[in-house]
Amino acid sequence: MQGKEIIMTSPSRDQRTSQGRLTGKRALVTAAAAGIGRASALAMAAEGAAVLATDIDEDGLALLAADADGALSSAVLDVCRRDEVMSVVDEAQPDILLNCAGFVHHGSLLDATDEEWETAFTLNVRSMFHTIQAALPGMIERGSGSIINVASIASSLKGVGMRCVYGASKAAVIGLTKSVAIDFIKDGIRCNAICPGTVQSPSLEDRLHATGNYEAAREQFIARQPMGRLGTPEEMASLAVYLGSDESRFASGQAFIVDGGMAI
Ligand code: NAD
């Protein structure tokens, strides 16, 4: 296996004993050390799932594991490294796969380089191609599985200014979601996308600071959402729990929008 070794063992089905909406299910979350992935890993563990939280940020994973009070396992995983992905996902055999890793490129088409396009599509789309490829065989064998891909309202759903590469990559995530959903629906596997509006997260803070006028940029982001506020990672995590649970068993191939009214 390339890259860093798994720092904790993958979770077992009986890791959690309390009854929750995800009891008896194994979940693998990518980009779980911060933001939406972190909140989702915690929420899934709280609902009884045996969670394997993965990220490139080893310190962030250690903090997460401490906050979860031993209720989840973690592993360092760079989703851009195919061999690493195949090995970690194959070992974890998740019933729920939450693909959260993603990167926001700022700019119009004329601002983007080929390298930036490649980087964004590798992290935002090809990573999901690989994690799903690794998770599907086990799901097919078990006759069930829920794959959840984090896309964005900035995608095929809405053109958002200065998000050309990002929006194109997230539109691809929605296309990938629908394709997997239709191809494996008879195998008992569901695949859905979560499409957030602007959510308070560490990378959002970085983007706001990068504008050079933090307060003005923050006001501008808030103004895009008719509810008059940013979303929280926990609000996205609630949807991730629902999509991972059997409560959503009749839903597949959909792009679920949670955006404070941005798309209205
Ligand atoms: P974030 O961007 O603040 O944190 C992302 C995490 O990803 C970090 O812990 C980082 O270490 C990890 N990461 C980066 N590269 C990685 C790699 N190669 N492999 C594994 N992990 C890696 O979190 P966020 O803002 O909650 O974003 C999560 C997802 O939600 C992304 O796909 C993003 O595009 C999407 N999203 C976010 C917002 C928002 O406003 N925050 C809106 C719509 C969609």
Coordinates of C-alpha atoms and ligand atoms in Angstrom, one line a residue:
M1 CA 0.0 0.0 0.0
Q2 CA 1.3 3.5 -0.9
G3 CA 1.3 6.4 1.6
K4 CA 0.7 6.3 5.3
E5 CA -0.4 3.2 7.1
I6 CA -3.7 2.8 8.7
I7 CA -3.3 4.2 12.2
M8 CA -6.2 2.3 13.8
T9 CA -8.0 -0.9 12.9
S10 CA -11.1 -0.8 10.8
P11 CA -14.3 -1.0 12.8
S12 CA -16.2 -4.2 13.5
R13 CA -20.0 -4.6 13.2
D14 CA -20.3 -5.1 17.0
Q15 CA -18.1 -2.1 17.9
R16 CA -21.3 -0.3 19.0
T17 CA -23.9 -1.9 21.1
S18 CA -26.5 0.8 21.6
Q19 CA -29.5 0.9 19.2
G20 CA -29.5 3.7 16.7
R21 CA -30.6 4.4 13.2
L22 CA -27.3 3.0 11.8
T23 CA -26.7 0.2 14.3
G24 CA -25.2 -2.8 12.6
K25 CA -23.8 -0.8 9.7
R26 CA -20.2 0.0 8.9
A27 CA -19.6 3.4 7.5
L28 CA -16.5 4.8 5.8
V29 CA -16.2 8.6 5.7
T30 CA -13.6 10.5 3.6
A31 CA -12.3 13.9 4.6
A32 CA -13.5 13.3 8.1
A33 CA -11.1 15.4 10.0
A34 CA -13.0 18.7 9.4
G35 CA -16.2 20.3 8.4
I36 CA -19.1 18.2 6.9
G37 CA -17.1 14.9 7.0
R38 CA -16.2 15.4 10.7
A39 CA -19.8 16.2 11.7
S40 CA -21.1 13.3 9.7
A41 CA -18.6 10.8 11.2
L42 CA -19.6 11.9 14.7
A43 CA -23.3 11.8 13.8
M44 CA -23.1 8.3 12.2
A45 CA -21.2 7.0 15.2
A46 CA -23.8 8.5 17.5
E47 CA -26.4 6.6 15.5
G48 CA -24.7 3.3 16.2
A49 CA -22.6 2.9 13.0
A50 CA -19.1 1.4 13.2
V51 CA -17.4 4.4 11.6
L52 CA -14.0 4.4 9.9
A53 CA -13.1 8.1 9.6
T54 CA -10.4 8.8 7.0
D55 CA -8.5 11.9 6.1
I56 CA -4.9 13.1 5.2
D57 CA -4.8 15.1 8.4
E58 CA -3.5 12.7 11.0
D59 CA -3.7 15.3 13.9
G60 CA -7.3 16.2 12.9
L61 CA -8.2 12.5 13.0
A62 CA -6.7 12.2 16.5
L63 CA -8.8 15.1 17.7
L64 CA -11.9 13.6 16.1
A65 CA -11.2 10.2 17.7
A66 CA -10.8 12.0 21.1
D67 CA -14.1 13.9 20.6
A68 CA -15.8 10.7 19.7
D69 CA -14.6 9.1 22.9
G70 CA -13.6 5.9 21.3
A71 CA -16.8 5.5 19.3
L72 CA -15.1 5.4 16.0
S73 CA -11.9 4.3 14.3
S74 CA -9.7 6.3 12.0
A75 CA -7.2 5.8 9.2
V76 CA -5.0 8.2 7.2
L77 CA -6.2 8.1 3.6
D78 CA -5.4 10.3 0.7
V79 CA -8.3 9.8 -1.6
C80 CA -6.1 10.9 -4.6
R81 CA -4.0 7.8 -4.2
R82 CA -5.8 4.9 -6.0
D83 CA -3.8 2.0 -4.4
E84 CA -4.3 3.4 -0.9
V85 CA -8.0 3.9 -1.5
M86 CA -8.4 0.4 -2.9
S87 CA -6.7 -1.2 0.1
V88 CA -8.4 0.8 2.9
V89 CA -11.9 0.6 1.4
D90 CA -11.6 -3.1 0.6
E91 CA -10.5 -3.8 4.2
A92 CA -13.2 -1.7 5.7
Q93 CA -16.1 -3.2 3.6
P94 CA -18.4 -0.3 4.3
D95 CA -22.2 -0.6 4.2
I96 CA -22.3 3.2 4.0
L97 CA -19.7 5.1 1.9
L98 CA -19.7 8.9 2.5
N99 CA -17.5 10.6 -0.1
C100 CA -16.8 14.0 1.4
A101 CA -13.4 15.1 0.1
G102 CA -13.5 18.1 -2.2
F103 CA -11.7 21.3 -3.0
V104 CA -13.0 24.7 -4.1
H105 CA -11.2 26.4 -7.0
H106 CA -11.9 30.1 -7.2
G107 CA -12.3 31.8 -10.6
S108 CA -13.9 31.9 -14.0
L109 CA -13.0 29.7 -16.9
L110 CA -10.4 32.2 -18.0
D111 CA -8.7 32.1 -14.6
A112 CA -8.2 28.4 -14.5
T113 CA -5.1 26.5 -15.7
D114 CA -5.0 22.9 -16.9
E115 CA -3.2 21.9 -13.8
E116 CA -5.9 23.4 -11.6
W117 CA -8.6 21.6 -13.6
E118 CA -6.7 18.3 -13.2
T119 CA -6.2 18.8 -9.5
A120 CA -9.9 19.6 -8.8
F121 CA -11.2 16.7 -10.9
T122 CA -8.8 14.3 -9.3
L123 CA -9.8 15.2 -5.8
N124 CA -13.5 16.0 -6.4
V125 CA -14.5 13.3 -8.9
R126 CA -11.8 10.7 -9.6
S127 CA -11.4 10.0 -5.9
M128 CA -15.1 9.0 -5.8
F129 CA -14.7 6.9 -8.9
H130 CA -12.1 4.9 -7.0
T131 CA -13.8 4.7 -3.5
I132 CA -17.0 3.5 -5.2
Q133 CA -15.1 1.0 -7.3
A134 CA -13.5 -0.4 -4.2
A135 CA -16.7 -0.5 -2.1
L136 CA -19.2 -1.9 -4.7
P137 CA -18.1 -5.5 -4.9
G138 CA -18.7 -6.1 -1.2
M139 CA -22.0 -4.2 -1.3
I140 CA -23.1 -6.3 -4.3
E141 CA -22.2 -9.5 -2.4
R142 CA -24.2 -8.4 0.6
G143 CA -27.1 -7.1 -1.5
S144 CA -27.2 -3.7 0.1
G145 CA -25.3 -0.5 0.5
S146 CA -25.7 3.3 0.6
I147 CA -23.2 5.5 -1.3
I148 CA -23.4 9.2 -0.5
N149 CA -21.4 11.7 -2.5
V150 CA -21.0 15.3 -1.4
A151 CA -21.6 17.6 -4.4
S152 CA -22.7 21.2 -4.1
I153 CA -25.4 23.6 -5.1
A154 CA -22.7 25.0 -7.3
S155 CA -22.9 22.3 -10.0
S156 CA -25.5 21.4 -12.7
L157 CA -28.1 22.7 -10.2
K158 CA -26.9 26.4 -10.2
G159 CA -24.3 28.5 -11.8
V160 CA -22.4 30.2 -9.0
G161 CA -20.0 33.1 -9.8
M162 CA -16.3 32.3 -9.9
R163 CA -16.8 28.6 -9.4
C164 CA -16.2 27.3 -12.9
V165 CA -13.9 24.4 -12.3
Y166 CA -15.5 23.6 -8.9
G167 CA -19.1 23.7 -10.4
A168 CA -18.0 21.5 -13.4
S169 CA -16.5 19.0 -11.0
K170 CA -19.5 18.9 -8.7
A171 CA -21.8 18.5 -11.7
A172 CA -19.8 15.5 -12.6
V173 CA -20.3 14.2 -9.1
I174 CA -24.1 14.4 -9.6
G175 CA -23.7 12.6 -13.0
L176 CA -21.6 9.9 -11.3
T177 CA -24.2 9.6 -8.6
K178 CA -27.0 9.0 -11.0
S179 CA -25.0 6.6 -13.1
V180 CA -24.1 4.4 -10.1
A181 CA -27.6 4.6 -8.8
I182 CA -29.2 3.2 -12.0
D183 CA -26.5 0.6 -12.7
F184 CA -26.7 -1.0 -9.3
I185 CA -30.3 -0.4 -8.2
K186 CA -31.2 -4.1 -8.8
D187 CA -28.3 -5.1 -6.5
G188 CA -29.9 -3.3 -3.5
I189 CA -27.4 -0.4 -3.7
R190 CA -28.5 3.2 -3.4
C191 CA -26.4 6.2 -4.4
N192 CA -27.4 9.8 -3.6
A193 CA -25.7 13.2 -3.5
I194 CA -25.8 15.9 -0.9
C195 CA -25.8 19.4 -2.4
P196 CA -25.0 22.0 0.3
G197 CA -25.2 25.7 0.0
T198 CA -22.4 27.6 1.9
V199 CA -21.5 25.8 5.1
Q200 CA -19.4 27.1 8.0
S201 CA -16.2 25.0 7.8
P202 CA -12.4 25.4 8.0
S203 CA -12.0 25.7 4.3
L204 CA -14.7 28.3 4.1
E205 CA -12.8 30.3 6.7
D206 CA -9.7 30.0 4.5
R207 CA -11.7 31.2 1.4
L208 CA -13.1 34.2 3.3
H209 CA -9.6 35.2 4.6
A210 CA -8.2 34.8 1.1
T211 CA -10.4 37.5 -0.3
G212 CA -8.5 40.1 1.8
N213 CA -11.8 41.5 3.2
Y214 CA -13.1 38.8 5.5
E215 CA -16.2 40.6 6.8
A216 CA -17.4 41.8 3.4
A217 CA -16.9 38.4 1.9
R218 CA -18.8 36.7 4.7
E219 CA -21.7 39.1 4.3
Q220 CA -21.7 38.4 0.6
F221 CA -21.8 34.6 1.1
I222 CA -24.6 35.0 3.7
A223 CA -26.6 37.2 1.3
R224 CA -26.7 34.5 -1.3
Q225 CA -28.8 32.3 1.1
P226 CA -32.3 33.7 1.6
M227 CA -32.4 32.2 5.2
G228 CA -29.8 34.9 6.0
R229 CA -27.2 32.6 7.5
L230 CA -24.6 30.0 6.6
G231 CA -25.3 26.3 7.1
T232 CA -23.7 24.2 9.7
P233 CA -21.8 20.9 9.2
E234 CA -24.3 19.2 11.5
E235 CA -27.2 20.2 9.2
M236 CA -25.4 18.3 6.4
A237 CA -24.6 15.4 8.7
S238 CA -28.3 14.9 9.5
L239 CA -29.0 14.3 5.9
A240 CA -26.0 12.0 5.6
V241 CA -27.4 9.9 8.5
Y242 CA -30.8 9.8 6.8
L243 CA -29.3 8.7 3.5
G244 CA -27.2 6.1 5.2
S245 CA -30.1 4.7 7.1
D246 CA -32.9 2.4 6.0
E247 CA -35.3 5.3 6.5
S248 CA -34.3 6.5 3.0
R249 CA -34.5 3.0 1.5
F250 CA -36.8 4.2 -1.4
A251 CA -34.5 7.1 -2.4
S252 CA -31.8 6.7 -5.0
G253 CA -30.1 8.7 -7.7
Q254 CA -31.1 12.0 -6.2
A255 CA -29.3 15.3 -5.6
F256 CA -30.6 16.4 -2.2
I257 CA -30.3 20.2 -1.8
V258 CA -29.6 21.7 1.7
D259 CA -28.8 25.3 1.0
G260 CA -30.7 27.8 3.1
G261 CA -32.9 28.6 0.1
M262 CA -30.1 29.4 -2.4
A263 CA -31.6 27.4 -5.2
I264 CA -35.2 28.7 -4.8
Ligands
NAD1 P1 -13.2 21.3 4.5 O1 -12.9 21.6 3.1 O2 -13.1 22.4 5.5 O3 -12.3 20.1 5.1 C1 -12.0 19.1 4.2 C2 -11.2 18.0 4.8 O4 -10.7 17.3 3.6 C3 -9.9 18.4 5.6 O5 -9.9 17.6 6.8 C4 -8.8 17.9 4.7 O6 -7.6 17.4 5.4 C5 -9.4 16.8 3.9 N1 -8.7 16.5 2.6 C6 -8.1 17.4 1.8 N2 -7.5 16.7 0.8 C7 -7.7 15.4 1.0 C8 -7.4 14.2 0.3 N3 -6.6 14.3 -0.8 N4 -7.8 13.0 0.8 C9 -8.5 13.0 2.0 N5 -8.8 14.1 2.7 C10 -8.5 15.3 2.2 O7 -14.7 20.7 4.6 P2 -16.0 21.2 4.0 O8 -16.0 22.6 3.7 O9 -17.0 20.7 5.0 O10 -16.2 20.4 2.6 C11 -16.5 19.0 2.6 C12 -17.2 18.8 1.3 O11 -18.4 19.5 1.1 C13 -16.3 19.1 0.0 O12 -16.5 18.1 -1.0 C14 -16.9 20.4 -0.4 O13 -16.7 20.6 -1.8 C15 -18.4 20.2 -0.1 N6 -19.1 21.5 0.1 C16 -18.7 22.4 1.0 C17 -19.4 23.6 1.1 C18 -19.0 24.6 2.1 O14 -19.5 25.7 2.0 N7 -18.2 24.3 3.1 C19 -20.5 23.8 0.2 C20 -20.8 22.9 -0.7 C21 -20.1 21.7 -0.8

